[in-house]
PDB file of C-alpha atoms in Angstrom:
ATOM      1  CA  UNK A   1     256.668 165.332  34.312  1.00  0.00           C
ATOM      2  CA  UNK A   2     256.097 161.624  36.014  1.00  0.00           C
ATOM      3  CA  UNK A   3     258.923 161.193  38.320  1.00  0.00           C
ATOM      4  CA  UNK A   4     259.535 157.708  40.238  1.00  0.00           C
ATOM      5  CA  UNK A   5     262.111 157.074  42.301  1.00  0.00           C
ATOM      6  CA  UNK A   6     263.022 154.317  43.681  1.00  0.00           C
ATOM      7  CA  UNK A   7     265.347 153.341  47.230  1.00  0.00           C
ATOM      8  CA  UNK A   8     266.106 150.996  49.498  1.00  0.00           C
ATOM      9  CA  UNK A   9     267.410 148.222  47.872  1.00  0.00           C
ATOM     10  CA  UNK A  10     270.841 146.100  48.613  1.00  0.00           C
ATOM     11  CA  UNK A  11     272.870 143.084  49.665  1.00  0.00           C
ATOM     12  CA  UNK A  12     270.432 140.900  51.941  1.00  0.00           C
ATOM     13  CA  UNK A  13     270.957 137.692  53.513  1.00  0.00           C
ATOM     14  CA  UNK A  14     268.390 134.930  52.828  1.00  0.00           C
ATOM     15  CA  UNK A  15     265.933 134.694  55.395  1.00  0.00           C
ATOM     16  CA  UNK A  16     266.316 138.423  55.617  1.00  0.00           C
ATOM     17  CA  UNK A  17     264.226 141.858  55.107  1.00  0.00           C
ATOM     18  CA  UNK A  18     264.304 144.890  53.333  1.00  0.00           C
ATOM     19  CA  UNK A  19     261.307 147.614  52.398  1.00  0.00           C
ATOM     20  CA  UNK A  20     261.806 148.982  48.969  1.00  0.00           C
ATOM     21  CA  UNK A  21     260.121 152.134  48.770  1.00  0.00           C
ATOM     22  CA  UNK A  22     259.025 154.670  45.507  1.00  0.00           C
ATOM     23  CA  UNK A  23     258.676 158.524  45.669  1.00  0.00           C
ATOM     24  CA  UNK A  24     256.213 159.739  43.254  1.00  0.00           C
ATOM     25  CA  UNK A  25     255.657 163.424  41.527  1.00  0.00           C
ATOM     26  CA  UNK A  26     254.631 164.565  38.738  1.00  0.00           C
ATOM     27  CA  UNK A  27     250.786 163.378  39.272  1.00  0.00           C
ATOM     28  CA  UNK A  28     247.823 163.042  41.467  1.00  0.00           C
ATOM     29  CA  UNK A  29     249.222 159.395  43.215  1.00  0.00           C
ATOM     30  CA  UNK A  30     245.946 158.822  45.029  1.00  0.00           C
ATOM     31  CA  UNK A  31     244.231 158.320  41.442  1.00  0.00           C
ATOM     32  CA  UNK A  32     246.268 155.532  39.893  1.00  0.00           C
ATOM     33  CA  UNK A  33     246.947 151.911  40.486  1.00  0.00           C
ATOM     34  CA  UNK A  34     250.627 151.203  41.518  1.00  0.00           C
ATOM     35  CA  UNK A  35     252.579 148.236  40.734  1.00  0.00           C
ATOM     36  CA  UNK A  36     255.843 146.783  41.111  1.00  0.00           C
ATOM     37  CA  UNK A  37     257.843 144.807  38.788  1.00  0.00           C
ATOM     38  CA  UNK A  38     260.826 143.229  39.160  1.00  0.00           C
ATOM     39  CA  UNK A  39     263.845 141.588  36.512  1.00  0.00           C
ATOM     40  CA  UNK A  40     266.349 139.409  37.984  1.00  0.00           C
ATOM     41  CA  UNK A  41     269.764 139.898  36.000  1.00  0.00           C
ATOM     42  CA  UNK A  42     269.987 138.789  32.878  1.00  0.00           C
ATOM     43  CA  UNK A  43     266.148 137.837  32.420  1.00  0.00           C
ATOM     44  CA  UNK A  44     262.437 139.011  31.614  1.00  0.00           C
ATOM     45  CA  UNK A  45     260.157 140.908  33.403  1.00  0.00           C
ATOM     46  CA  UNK A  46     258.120 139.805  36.207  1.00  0.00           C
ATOM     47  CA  UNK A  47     254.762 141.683  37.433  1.00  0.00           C
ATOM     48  CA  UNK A  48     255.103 141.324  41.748  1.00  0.00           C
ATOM     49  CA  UNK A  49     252.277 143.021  43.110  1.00  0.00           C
ATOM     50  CA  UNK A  50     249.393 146.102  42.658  1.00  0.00           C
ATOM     51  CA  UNK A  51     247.575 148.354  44.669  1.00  0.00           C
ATOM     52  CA  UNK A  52     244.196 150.197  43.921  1.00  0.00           C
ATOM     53  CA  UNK A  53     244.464 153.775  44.368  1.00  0.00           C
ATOM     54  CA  UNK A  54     242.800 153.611  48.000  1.00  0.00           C
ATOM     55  CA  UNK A  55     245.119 150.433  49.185  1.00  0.00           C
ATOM     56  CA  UNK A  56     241.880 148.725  49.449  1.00  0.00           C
ATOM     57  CA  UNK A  57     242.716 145.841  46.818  1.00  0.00           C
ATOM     58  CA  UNK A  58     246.265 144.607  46.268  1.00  0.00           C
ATOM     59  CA  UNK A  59     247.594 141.197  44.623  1.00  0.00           C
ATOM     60  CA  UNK A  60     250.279 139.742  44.358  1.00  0.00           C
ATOM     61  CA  UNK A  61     252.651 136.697  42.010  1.00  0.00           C
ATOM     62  CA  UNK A  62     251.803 133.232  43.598  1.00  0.00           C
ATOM     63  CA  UNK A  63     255.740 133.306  44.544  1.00  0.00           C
ATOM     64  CA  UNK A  64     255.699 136.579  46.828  1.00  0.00           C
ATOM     65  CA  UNK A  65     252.668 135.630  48.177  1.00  0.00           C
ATOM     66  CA  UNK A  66     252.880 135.501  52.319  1.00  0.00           C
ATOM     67  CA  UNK A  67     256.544 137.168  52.120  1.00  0.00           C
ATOM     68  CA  UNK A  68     255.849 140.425  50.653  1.00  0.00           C
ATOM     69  CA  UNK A  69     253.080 143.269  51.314  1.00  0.00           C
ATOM     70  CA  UNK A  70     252.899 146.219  48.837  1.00  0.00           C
ATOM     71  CA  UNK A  71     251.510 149.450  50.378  1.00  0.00           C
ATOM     72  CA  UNK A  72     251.030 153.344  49.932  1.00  0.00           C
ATOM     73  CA  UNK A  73     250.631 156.225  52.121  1.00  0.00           C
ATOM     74  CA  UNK A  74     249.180 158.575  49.401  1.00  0.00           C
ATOM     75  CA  UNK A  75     249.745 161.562  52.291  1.00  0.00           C
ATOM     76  CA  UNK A  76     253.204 160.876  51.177  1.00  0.00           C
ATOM     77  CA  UNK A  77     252.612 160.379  47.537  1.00  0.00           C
ATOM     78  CA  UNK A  78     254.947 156.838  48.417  1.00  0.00           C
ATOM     79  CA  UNK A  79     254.224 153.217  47.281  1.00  0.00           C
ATOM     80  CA  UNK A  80     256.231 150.468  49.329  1.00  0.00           C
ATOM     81  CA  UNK A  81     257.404 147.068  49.012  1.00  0.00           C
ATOM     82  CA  UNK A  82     258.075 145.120  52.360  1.00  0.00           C
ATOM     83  CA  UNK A  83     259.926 141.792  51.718  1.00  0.00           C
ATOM     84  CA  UNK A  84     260.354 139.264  54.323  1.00  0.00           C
ATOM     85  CA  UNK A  85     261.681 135.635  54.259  1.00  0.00           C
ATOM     86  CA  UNK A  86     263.884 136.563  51.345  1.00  0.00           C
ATOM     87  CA  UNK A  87     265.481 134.079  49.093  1.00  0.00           C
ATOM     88  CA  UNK A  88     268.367 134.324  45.884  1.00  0.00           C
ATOM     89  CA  UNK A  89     265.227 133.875  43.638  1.00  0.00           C
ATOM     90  CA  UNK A  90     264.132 137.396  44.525  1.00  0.00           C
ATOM     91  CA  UNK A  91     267.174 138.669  43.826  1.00  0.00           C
ATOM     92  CA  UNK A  92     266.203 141.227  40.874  1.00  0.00           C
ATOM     93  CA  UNK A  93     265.916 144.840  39.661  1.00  0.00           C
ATOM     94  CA  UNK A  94     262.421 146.146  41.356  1.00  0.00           C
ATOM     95  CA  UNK A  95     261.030 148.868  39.334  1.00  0.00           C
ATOM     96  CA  UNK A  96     257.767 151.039  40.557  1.00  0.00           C
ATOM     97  CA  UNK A  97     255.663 151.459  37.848  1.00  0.00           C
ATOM     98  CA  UNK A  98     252.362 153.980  37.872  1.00  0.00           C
ATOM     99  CA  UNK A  99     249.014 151.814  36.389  1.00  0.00           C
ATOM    100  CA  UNK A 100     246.811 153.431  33.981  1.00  0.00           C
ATOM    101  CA  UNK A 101     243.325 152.065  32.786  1.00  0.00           C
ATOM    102  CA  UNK A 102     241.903 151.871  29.129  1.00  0.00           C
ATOM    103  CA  UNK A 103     238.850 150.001  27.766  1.00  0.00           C
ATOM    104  CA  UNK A 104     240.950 147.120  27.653  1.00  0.00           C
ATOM    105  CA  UNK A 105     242.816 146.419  30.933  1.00  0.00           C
ATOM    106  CA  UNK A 106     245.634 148.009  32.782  1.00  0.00           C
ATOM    107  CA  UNK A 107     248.875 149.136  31.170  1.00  0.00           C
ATOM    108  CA  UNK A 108     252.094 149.926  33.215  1.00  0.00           C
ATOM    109  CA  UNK A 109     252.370 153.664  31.536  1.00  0.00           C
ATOM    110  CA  UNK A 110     255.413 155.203  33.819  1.00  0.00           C
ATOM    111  CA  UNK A 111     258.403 153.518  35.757  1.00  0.00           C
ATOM    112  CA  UNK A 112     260.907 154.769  37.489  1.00  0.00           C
ATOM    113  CA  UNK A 113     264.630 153.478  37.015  1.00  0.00           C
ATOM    114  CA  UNK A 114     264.578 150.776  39.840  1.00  0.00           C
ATOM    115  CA  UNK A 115     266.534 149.719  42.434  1.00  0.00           C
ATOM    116  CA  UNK A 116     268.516 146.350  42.618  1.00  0.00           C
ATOM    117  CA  UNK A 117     268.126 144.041  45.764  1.00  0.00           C
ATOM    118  CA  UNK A 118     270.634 141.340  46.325  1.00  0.00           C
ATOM    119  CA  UNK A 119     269.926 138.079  48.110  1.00  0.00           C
ATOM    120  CA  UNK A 120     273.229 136.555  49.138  1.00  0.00           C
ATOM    121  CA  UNK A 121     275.519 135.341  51.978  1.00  0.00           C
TER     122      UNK A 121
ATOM    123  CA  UNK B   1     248.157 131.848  35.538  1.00  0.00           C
ATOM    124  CA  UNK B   2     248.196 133.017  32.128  1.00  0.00           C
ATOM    125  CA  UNK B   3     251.046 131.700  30.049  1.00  0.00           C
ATOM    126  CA  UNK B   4     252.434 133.940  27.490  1.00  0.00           C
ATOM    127  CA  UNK B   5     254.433 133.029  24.742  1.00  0.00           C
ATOM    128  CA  UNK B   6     256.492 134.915  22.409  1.00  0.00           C
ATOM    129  CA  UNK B   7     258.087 134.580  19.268  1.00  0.00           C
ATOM    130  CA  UNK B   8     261.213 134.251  18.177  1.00  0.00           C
ATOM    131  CA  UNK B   9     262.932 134.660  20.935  1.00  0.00           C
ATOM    132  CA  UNK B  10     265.852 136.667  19.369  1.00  0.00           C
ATOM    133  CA  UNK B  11     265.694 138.349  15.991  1.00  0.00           C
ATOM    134  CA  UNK B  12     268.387 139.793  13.515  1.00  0.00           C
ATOM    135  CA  UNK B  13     267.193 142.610  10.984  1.00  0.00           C
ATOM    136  CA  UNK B  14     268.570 145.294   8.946  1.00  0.00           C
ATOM    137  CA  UNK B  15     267.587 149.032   9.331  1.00  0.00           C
ATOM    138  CA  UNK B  16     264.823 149.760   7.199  1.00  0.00           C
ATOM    139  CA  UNK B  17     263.084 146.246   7.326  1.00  0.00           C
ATOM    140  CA  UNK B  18     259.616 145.284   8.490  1.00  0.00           C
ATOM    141  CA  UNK B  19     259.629 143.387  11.557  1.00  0.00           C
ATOM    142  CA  UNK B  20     256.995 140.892  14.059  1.00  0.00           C
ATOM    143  CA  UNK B  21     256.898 139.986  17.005  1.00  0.00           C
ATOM    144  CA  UNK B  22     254.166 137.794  18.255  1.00  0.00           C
ATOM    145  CA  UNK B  23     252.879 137.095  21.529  1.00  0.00           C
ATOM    146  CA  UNK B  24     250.591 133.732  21.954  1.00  0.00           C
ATOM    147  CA  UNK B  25     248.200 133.427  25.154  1.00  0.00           C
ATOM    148  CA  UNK B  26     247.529 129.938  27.198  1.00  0.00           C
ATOM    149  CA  UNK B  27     243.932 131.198  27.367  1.00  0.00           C
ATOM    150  CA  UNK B  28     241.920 134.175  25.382  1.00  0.00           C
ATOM    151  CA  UNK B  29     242.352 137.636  26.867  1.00  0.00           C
ATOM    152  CA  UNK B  30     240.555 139.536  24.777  1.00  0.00           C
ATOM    153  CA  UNK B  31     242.254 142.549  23.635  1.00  0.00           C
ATOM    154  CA  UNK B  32     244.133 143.053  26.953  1.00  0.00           C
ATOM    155  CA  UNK B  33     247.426 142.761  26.207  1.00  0.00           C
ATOM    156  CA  UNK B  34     250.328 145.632  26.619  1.00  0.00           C
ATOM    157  CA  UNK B  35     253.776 145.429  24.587  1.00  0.00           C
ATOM    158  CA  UNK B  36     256.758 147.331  26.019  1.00  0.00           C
ATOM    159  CA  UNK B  37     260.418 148.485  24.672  1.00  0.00           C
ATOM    160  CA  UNK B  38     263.390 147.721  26.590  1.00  0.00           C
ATOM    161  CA  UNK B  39     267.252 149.250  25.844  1.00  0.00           C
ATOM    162  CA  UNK B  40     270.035 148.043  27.866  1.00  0.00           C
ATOM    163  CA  UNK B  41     270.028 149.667  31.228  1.00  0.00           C
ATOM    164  CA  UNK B  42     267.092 150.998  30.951  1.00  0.00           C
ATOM    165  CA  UNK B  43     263.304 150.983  32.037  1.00  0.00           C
ATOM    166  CA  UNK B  44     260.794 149.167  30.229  1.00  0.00           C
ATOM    167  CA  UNK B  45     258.948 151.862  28.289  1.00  0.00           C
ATOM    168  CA  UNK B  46     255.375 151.246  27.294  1.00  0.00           C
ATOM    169  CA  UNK B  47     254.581 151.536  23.617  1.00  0.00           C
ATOM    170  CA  UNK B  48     251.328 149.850  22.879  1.00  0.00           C
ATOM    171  CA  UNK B  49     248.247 149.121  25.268  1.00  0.00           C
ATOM    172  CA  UNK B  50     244.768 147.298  24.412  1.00  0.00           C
ATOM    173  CA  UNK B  51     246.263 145.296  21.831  1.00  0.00           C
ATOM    174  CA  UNK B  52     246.601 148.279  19.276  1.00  0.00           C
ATOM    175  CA  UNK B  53     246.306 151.347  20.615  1.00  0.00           C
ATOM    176  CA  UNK B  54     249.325 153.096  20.725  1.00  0.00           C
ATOM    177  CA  UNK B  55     251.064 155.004  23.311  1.00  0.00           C
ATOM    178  CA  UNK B  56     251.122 158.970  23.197  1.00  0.00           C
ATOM    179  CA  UNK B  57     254.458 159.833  21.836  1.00  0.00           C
ATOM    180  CA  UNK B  58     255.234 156.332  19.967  1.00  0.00           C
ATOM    181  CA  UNK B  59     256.417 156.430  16.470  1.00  0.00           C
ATOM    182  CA  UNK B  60     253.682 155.484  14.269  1.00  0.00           C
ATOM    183  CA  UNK B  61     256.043 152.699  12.755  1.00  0.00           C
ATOM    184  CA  UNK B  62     254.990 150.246  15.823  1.00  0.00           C
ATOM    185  CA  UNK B  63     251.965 148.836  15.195  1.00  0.00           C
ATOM    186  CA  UNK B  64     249.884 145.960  17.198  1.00  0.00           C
ATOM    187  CA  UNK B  65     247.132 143.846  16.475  1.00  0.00           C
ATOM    188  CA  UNK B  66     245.754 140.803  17.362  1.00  0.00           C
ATOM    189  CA  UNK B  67     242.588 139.526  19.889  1.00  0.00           C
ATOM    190  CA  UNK B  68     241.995 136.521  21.935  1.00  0.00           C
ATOM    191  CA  UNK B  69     245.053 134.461  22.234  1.00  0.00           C
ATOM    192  CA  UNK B  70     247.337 135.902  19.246  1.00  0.00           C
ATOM    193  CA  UNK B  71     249.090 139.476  18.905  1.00  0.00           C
ATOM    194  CA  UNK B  72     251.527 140.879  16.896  1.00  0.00           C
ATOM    195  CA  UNK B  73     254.215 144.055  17.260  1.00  0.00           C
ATOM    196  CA  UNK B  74     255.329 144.933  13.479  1.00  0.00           C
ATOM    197  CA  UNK B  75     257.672 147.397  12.842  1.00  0.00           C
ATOM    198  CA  UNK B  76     257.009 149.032   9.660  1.00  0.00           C
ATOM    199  CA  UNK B  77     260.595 150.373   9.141  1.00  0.00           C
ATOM    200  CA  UNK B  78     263.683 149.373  11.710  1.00  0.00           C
ATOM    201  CA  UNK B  79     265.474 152.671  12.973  1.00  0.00           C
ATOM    202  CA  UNK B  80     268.610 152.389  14.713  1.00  0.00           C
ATOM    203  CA  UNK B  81     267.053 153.033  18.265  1.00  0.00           C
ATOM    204  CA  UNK B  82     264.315 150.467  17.791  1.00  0.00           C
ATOM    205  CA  UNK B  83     267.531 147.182  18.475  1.00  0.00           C
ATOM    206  CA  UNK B  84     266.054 146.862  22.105  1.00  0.00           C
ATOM    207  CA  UNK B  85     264.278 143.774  23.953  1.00  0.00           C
ATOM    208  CA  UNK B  86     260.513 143.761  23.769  1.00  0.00           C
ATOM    209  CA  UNK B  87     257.434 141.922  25.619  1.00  0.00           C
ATOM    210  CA  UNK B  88     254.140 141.689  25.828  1.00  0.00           C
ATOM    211  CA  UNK B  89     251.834 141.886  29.070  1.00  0.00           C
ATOM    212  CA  UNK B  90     248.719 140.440  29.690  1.00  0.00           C
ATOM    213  CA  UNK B  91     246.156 142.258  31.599  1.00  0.00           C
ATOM    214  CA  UNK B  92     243.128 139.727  31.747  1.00  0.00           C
ATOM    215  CA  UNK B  93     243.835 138.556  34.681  1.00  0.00           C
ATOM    216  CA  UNK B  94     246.402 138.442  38.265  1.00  0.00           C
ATOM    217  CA  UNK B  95     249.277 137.892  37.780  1.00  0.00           C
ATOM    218  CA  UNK B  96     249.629 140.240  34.861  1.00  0.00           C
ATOM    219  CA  UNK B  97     252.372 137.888  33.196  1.00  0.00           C
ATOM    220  CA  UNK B  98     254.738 138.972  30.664  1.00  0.00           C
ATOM    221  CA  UNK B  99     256.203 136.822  27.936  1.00  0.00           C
ATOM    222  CA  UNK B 100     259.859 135.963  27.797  1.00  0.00           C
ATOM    223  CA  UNK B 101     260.894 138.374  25.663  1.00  0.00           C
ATOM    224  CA  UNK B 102     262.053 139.187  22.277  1.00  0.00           C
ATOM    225  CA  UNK B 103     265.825 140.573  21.429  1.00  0.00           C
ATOM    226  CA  UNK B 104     265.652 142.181  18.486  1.00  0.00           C
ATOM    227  CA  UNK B 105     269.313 142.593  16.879  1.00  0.00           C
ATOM    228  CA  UNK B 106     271.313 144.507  14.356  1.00  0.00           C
ATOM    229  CA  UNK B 107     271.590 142.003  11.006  1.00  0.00           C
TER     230      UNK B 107
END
């Protein structure tokens, strides 16, 4: 069974940092995109960020873009989300999400149950 | 980026009625477009990738179709557990946008 769990959010100031971080089992991490996704309360879903399966190619939302790095250590079967410079916009549910690849583009298949990060004095 | 669009925005039906949802693209995308369930609380879950091809374990009752810039989710026959929110996903392109949303309600 897909299992992903994710930790480390909470109350932040803005300006401040936190690293969000997602512990995968259930499948081989090192063959599957990884993505994270995030819904701020109340509202739709937002696509943040990706990374291939070798952390060779990531991308990111226009708005994250210079504040936040996604990573993996696939040693570790772990995908991370470092987020700097924060601001109340970010302020959201993050989910982890495992990327799967059909003859037509990318789907998020699995996600795990996400982790709320708060951006507030 | 990629706008996507969908419509309505909220939606009342009755149990046992057939239901749409559709999903409108600023630009064409082909046939890459993902729809997802959401119940309160909850994950998204995915239910339909490539347009139409539906997810392993998904009721046959969701269906999707659609190319280019217009898709649809239809429900064939409302079951309690289907009153959830649901979007669609492009995945042309980065950002792989979402649309709004659609609440679907209990008439």
């Amino acid at each position: 069974e897909v299992q992903l769990v994710e930790s480390g959010g909470g109350l932040v100031q803005p300006g401040g940092s936190l690293r969000l971080s997602c512990a995968a089992s259930g499948f081989t991490f090192n063959y599957y995109w990884m993505s994270w996704v995030r819904q701020a309360p109340g509202k739709g879903l937002e696509w943040v960020a990706n990374i291939k399966q070798d952390g060779s190619e990531r991308y990111y939302v226009d708005s994250v873009t210079g504040r936040f790095t996604i990573s993996r250590d696939n040693a570790m079967n772990s995908l991370y989300l470092q987020m700097s410079s924060l601001r109340a916009e970010d302020t959201a549910i993050y989910y982890c999400a495992r990327g799967s690849r059909g003859y037509h583009g990318d789907y998020l298949e699995d996600w795990g149950q996400g982790t709320l990060v708060t951006v507030s004095s | 980026d990629i706008q996507m669009t969908q419509s309505p925005s909220s939606l009342s039906a009755s149990i046992g009625d057939r239901v749409t949802i559709t999903c409108r693209a600023s630009q064409t995308i082909g046939r890459y477009l993902n729809w997802y369930q959401q119940k309160t609380g909850k994950a998204p879950k995915l239910l339909i990738y490539g347009a139409s091809t539906l997810q392993s374990g998904v009721p046959p009752r969701f269906g999707g179709s659609g190319s280019d810039r217009d898709f649809t989710l239809t429900i064939s026959s409302l079951q309690p557990e289907d009153f959830a929110l649901y979007f669609c996903q492009q995945s042309y392109t980065s950002p792989f946008t979402f649309g709004q949303g659609t609440t679907l309600e209990i008439k």
